[in-house]
Short mmCIF file of C-alpha atoms and ligand atoms in Angstrom, two decimals:
data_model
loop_
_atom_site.label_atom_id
_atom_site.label_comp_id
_atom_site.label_asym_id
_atom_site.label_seq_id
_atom_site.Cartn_x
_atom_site.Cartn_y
_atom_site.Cartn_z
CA UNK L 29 -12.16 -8.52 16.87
CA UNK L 30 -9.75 -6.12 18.23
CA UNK L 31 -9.53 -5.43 21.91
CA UNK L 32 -11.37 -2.22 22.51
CA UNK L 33 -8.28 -0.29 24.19
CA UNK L 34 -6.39 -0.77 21.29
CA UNK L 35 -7.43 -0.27 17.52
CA UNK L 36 -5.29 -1.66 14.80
CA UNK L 37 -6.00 -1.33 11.28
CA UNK L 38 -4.52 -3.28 8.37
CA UNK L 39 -3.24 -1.09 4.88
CA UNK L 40 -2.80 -3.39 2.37
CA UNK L 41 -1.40 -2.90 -1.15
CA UNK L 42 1.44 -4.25 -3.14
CA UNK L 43 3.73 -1.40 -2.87
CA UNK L 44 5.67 -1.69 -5.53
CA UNK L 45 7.18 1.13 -4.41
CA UNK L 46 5.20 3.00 -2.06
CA UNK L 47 4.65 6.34 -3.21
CA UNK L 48 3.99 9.76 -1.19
CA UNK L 49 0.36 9.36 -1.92
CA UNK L 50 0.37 5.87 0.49
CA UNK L 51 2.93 7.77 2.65
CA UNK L 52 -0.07 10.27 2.90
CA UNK L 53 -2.73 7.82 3.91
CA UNK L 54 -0.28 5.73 6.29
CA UNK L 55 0.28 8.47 8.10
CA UNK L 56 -3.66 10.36 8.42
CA UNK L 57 -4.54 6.84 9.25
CA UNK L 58 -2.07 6.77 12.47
CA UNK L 59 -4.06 9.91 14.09
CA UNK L 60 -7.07 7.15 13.97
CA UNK L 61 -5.47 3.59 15.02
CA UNK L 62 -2.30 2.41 17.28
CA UNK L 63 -1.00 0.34 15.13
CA UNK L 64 -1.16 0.02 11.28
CA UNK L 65 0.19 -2.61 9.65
CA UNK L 66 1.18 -2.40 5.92
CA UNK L 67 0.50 -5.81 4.26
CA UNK L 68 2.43 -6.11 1.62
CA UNK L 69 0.44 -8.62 -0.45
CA UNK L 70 2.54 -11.17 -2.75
CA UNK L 71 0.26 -10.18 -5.49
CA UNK L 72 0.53 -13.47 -8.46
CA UNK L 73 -0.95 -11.22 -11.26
CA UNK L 74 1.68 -8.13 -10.22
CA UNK L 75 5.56 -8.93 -11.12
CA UNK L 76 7.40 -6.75 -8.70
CA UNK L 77 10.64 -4.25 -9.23
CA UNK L 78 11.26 -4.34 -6.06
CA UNK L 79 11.92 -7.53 -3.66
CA UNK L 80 9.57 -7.96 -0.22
CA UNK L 81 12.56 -6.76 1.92
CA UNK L 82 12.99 -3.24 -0.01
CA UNK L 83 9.48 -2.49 0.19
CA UNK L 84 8.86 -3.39 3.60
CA UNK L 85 12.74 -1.11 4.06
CA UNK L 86 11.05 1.61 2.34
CA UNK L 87 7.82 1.65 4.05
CA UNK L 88 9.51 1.85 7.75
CA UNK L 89 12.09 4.51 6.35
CA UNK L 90 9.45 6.80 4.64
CA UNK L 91 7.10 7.26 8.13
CA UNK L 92 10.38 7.58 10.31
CA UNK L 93 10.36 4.04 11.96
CA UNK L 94 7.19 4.87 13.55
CA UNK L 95 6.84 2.22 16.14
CA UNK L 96 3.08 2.21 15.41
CA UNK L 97 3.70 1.16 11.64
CA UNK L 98 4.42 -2.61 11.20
CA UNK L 99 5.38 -3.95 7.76
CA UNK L 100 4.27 -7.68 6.88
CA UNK L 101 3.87 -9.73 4.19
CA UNK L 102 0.70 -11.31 3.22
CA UNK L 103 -0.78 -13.70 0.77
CA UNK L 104 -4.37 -15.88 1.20
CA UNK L 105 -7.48 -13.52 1.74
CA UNK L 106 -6.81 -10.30 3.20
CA UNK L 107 -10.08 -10.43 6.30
CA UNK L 108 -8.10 -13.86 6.87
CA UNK L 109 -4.84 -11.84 7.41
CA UNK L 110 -6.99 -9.47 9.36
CA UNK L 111 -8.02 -11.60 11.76
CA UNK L 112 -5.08 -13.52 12.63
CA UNK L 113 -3.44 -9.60 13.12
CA UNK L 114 -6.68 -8.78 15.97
CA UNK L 115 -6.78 -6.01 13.06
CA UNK L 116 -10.82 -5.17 13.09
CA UNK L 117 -10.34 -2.77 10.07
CA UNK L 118 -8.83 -2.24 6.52
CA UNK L 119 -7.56 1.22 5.56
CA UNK L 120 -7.89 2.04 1.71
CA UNK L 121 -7.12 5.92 -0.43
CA UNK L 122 -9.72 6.67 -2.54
CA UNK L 123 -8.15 8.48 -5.30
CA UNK L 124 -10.20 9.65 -8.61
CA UNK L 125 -13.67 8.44 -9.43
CA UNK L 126 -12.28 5.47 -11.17
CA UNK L 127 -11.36 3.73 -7.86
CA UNK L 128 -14.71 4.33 -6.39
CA UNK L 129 -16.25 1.35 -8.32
CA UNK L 130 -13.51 -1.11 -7.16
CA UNK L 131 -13.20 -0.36 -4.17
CA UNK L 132 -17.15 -0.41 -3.33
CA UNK L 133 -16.73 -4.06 -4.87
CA UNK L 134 -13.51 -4.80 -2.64
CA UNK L 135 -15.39 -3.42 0.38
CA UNK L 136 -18.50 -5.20 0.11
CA UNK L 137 -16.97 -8.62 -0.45
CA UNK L 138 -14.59 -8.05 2.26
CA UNK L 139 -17.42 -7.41 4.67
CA UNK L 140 -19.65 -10.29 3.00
CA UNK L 141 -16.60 -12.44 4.38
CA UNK L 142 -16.00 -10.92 7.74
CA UNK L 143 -18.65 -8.50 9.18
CA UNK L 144 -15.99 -7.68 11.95
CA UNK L 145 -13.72 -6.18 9.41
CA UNK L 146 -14.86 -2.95 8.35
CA UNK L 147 -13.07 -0.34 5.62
CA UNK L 148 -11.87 3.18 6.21
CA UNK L 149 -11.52 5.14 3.51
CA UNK L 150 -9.55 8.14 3.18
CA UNK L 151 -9.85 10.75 0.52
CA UNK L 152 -6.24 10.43 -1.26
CA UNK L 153 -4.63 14.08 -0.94
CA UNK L 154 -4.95 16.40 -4.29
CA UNK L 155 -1.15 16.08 -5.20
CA UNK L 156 -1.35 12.57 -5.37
CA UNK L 157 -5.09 11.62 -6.81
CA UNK L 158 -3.40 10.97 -10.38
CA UNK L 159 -0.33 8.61 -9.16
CA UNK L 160 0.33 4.91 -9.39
CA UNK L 161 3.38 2.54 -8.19
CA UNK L 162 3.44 1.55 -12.04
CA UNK L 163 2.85 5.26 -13.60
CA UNK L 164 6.37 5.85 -11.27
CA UNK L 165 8.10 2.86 -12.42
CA UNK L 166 7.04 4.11 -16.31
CA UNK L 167 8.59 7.79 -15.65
CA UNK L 168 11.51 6.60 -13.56
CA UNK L 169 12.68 3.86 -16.40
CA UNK L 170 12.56 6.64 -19.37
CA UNK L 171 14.50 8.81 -17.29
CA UNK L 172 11.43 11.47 -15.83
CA UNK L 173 11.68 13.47 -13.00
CA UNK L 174 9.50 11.30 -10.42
CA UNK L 175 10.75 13.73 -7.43
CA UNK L 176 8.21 14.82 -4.94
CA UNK L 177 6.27 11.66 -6.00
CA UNK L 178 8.24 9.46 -3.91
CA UNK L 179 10.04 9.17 -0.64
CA UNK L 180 13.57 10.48 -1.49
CA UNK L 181 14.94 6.39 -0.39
CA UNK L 182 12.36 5.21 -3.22
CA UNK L 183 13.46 7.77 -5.83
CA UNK L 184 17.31 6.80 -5.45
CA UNK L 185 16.61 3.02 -5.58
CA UNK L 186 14.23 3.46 -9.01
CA UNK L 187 17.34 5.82 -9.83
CA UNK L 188 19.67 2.87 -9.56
CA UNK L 189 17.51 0.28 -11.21
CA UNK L 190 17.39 2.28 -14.00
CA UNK L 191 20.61 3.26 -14.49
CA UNK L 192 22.62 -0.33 -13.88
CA UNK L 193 23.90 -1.87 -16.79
CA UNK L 194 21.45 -4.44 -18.54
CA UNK L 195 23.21 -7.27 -17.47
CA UNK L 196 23.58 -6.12 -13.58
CA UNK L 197 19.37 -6.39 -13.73
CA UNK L 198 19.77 -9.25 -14.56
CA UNK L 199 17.98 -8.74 -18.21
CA UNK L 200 18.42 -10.39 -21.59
CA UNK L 201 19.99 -8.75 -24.38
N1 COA H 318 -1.57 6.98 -3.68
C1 COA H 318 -0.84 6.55 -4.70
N2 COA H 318 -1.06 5.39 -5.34
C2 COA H 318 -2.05 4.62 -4.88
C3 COA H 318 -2.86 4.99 -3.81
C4 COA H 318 -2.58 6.24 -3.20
N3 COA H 318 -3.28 6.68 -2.16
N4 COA H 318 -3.77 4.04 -3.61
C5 COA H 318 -3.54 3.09 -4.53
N5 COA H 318 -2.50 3.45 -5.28
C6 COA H 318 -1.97 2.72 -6.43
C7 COA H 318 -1.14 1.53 -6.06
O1 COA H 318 0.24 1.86 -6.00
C8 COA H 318 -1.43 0.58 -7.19
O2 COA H 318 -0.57 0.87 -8.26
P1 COA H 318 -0.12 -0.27 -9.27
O3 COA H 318 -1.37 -0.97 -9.77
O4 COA H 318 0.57 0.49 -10.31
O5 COA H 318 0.77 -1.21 -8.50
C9 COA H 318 -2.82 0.92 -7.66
O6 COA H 318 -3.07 2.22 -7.17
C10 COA H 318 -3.86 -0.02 -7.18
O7 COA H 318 -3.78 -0.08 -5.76
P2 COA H 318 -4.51 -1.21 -4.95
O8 COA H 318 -5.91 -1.30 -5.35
O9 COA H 318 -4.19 -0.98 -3.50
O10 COA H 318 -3.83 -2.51 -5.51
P3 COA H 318 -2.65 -3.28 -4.94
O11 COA H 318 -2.19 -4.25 -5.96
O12 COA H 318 -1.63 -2.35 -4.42
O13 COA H 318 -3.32 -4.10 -3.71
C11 COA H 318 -4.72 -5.78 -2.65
C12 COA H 318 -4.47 -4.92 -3.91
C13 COA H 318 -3.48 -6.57 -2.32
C14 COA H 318 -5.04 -4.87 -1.51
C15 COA H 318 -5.92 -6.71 -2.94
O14 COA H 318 -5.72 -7.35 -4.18
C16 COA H 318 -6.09 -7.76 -1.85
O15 COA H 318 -6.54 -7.49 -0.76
N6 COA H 318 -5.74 -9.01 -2.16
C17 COA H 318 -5.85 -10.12 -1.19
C18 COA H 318 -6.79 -11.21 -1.69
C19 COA H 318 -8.21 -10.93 -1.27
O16 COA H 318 -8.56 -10.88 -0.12
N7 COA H 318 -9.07 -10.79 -2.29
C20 COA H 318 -10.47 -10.53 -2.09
C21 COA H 318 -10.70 -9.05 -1.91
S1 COA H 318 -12.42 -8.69 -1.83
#
């Protein structure tokens, strides 16, 4: 799968925004592989805030423009999206005991389709076991303080959402 002088890892997720716990396993998952790339999945069952652009804008901003982070879209089977990347593993944060279960599913499956692909797993850091992209969205819309939680470019953009006029979102009375 991937060449053996160079290991590149796939994070995938929807990123709706990302929050400082991903920032926090993109970046522990760079000391590991030379290239991660953040597949931003076009999730049917998830109806995003934010558009693919401003996700994939937020991503590069929050790690610096780290040449070794690439941001990509995705849809289809993620050990698919692997393979056409050379990617020959998945990076996931395991946050409280609730994930475990899912993500031993995910895992499993994922290697039942691809034996090449295997998952890393990295223990999601203790200020950010308890966060969510939609627990942020839920604070930032009735007006709570969500700094700290997110990259400062993420909180000023759920700032702005939430603060436009009705009708500049685009809502119905
Ligand atoms: N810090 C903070 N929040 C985190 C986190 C961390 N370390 N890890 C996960 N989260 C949050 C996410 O923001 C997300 O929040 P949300 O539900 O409010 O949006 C939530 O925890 C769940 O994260 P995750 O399990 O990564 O879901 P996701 O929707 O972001 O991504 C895919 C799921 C895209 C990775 C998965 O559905 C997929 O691979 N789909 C492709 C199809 C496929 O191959 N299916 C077969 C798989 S076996």
């Amino acid at each position: 799968m991937a060449s053996p002088d160079r290991k590149i890892a796939v994070y995938p997720g929807t990123f709706d925004p990302i929050t400082n716990g991903h920032v926090d396993i993109l970046e522990r998952s760079l000391a590991l592989f030379d290239q991660v790339v953040v597949a931003i999945a076009t999730n049917p069952r998830k109806q995003p805030l934010f558009t693919l652009e401003e996700r994939s804008e937020f991503i590069a901003d929050a790690v610096g423009r780290d040449p070794r982070v690439v941001c990509d879209a995705f849809d289809g089977l993620l050990v698919e999206y692997c393979h056409a990347r050379k990617a020959g593993f998945i990076v996931r944060g395991l946050r409280a005991i609730a994930d475990f279960e899912y993500e031993f599913q995910f895992a499993h499956m994922n290697r039942r389709l691809n034996s090449r692909v295997d998952t890393v797993f990295f223990m999601t850091d203790e200020r950010h076991h308890y966060v969510s992209s939609s627990l942020i969205k839920e604070v930032a819309s009735l007006g709570g303080d969500i700094g700290g939680l997110v990259p400062p470019a993420v909180a000023r953009a759920l700032l702005a959402k939430y603060s436009a006029p009705a009708e500049a979102k685009g809502d119905p009375k």
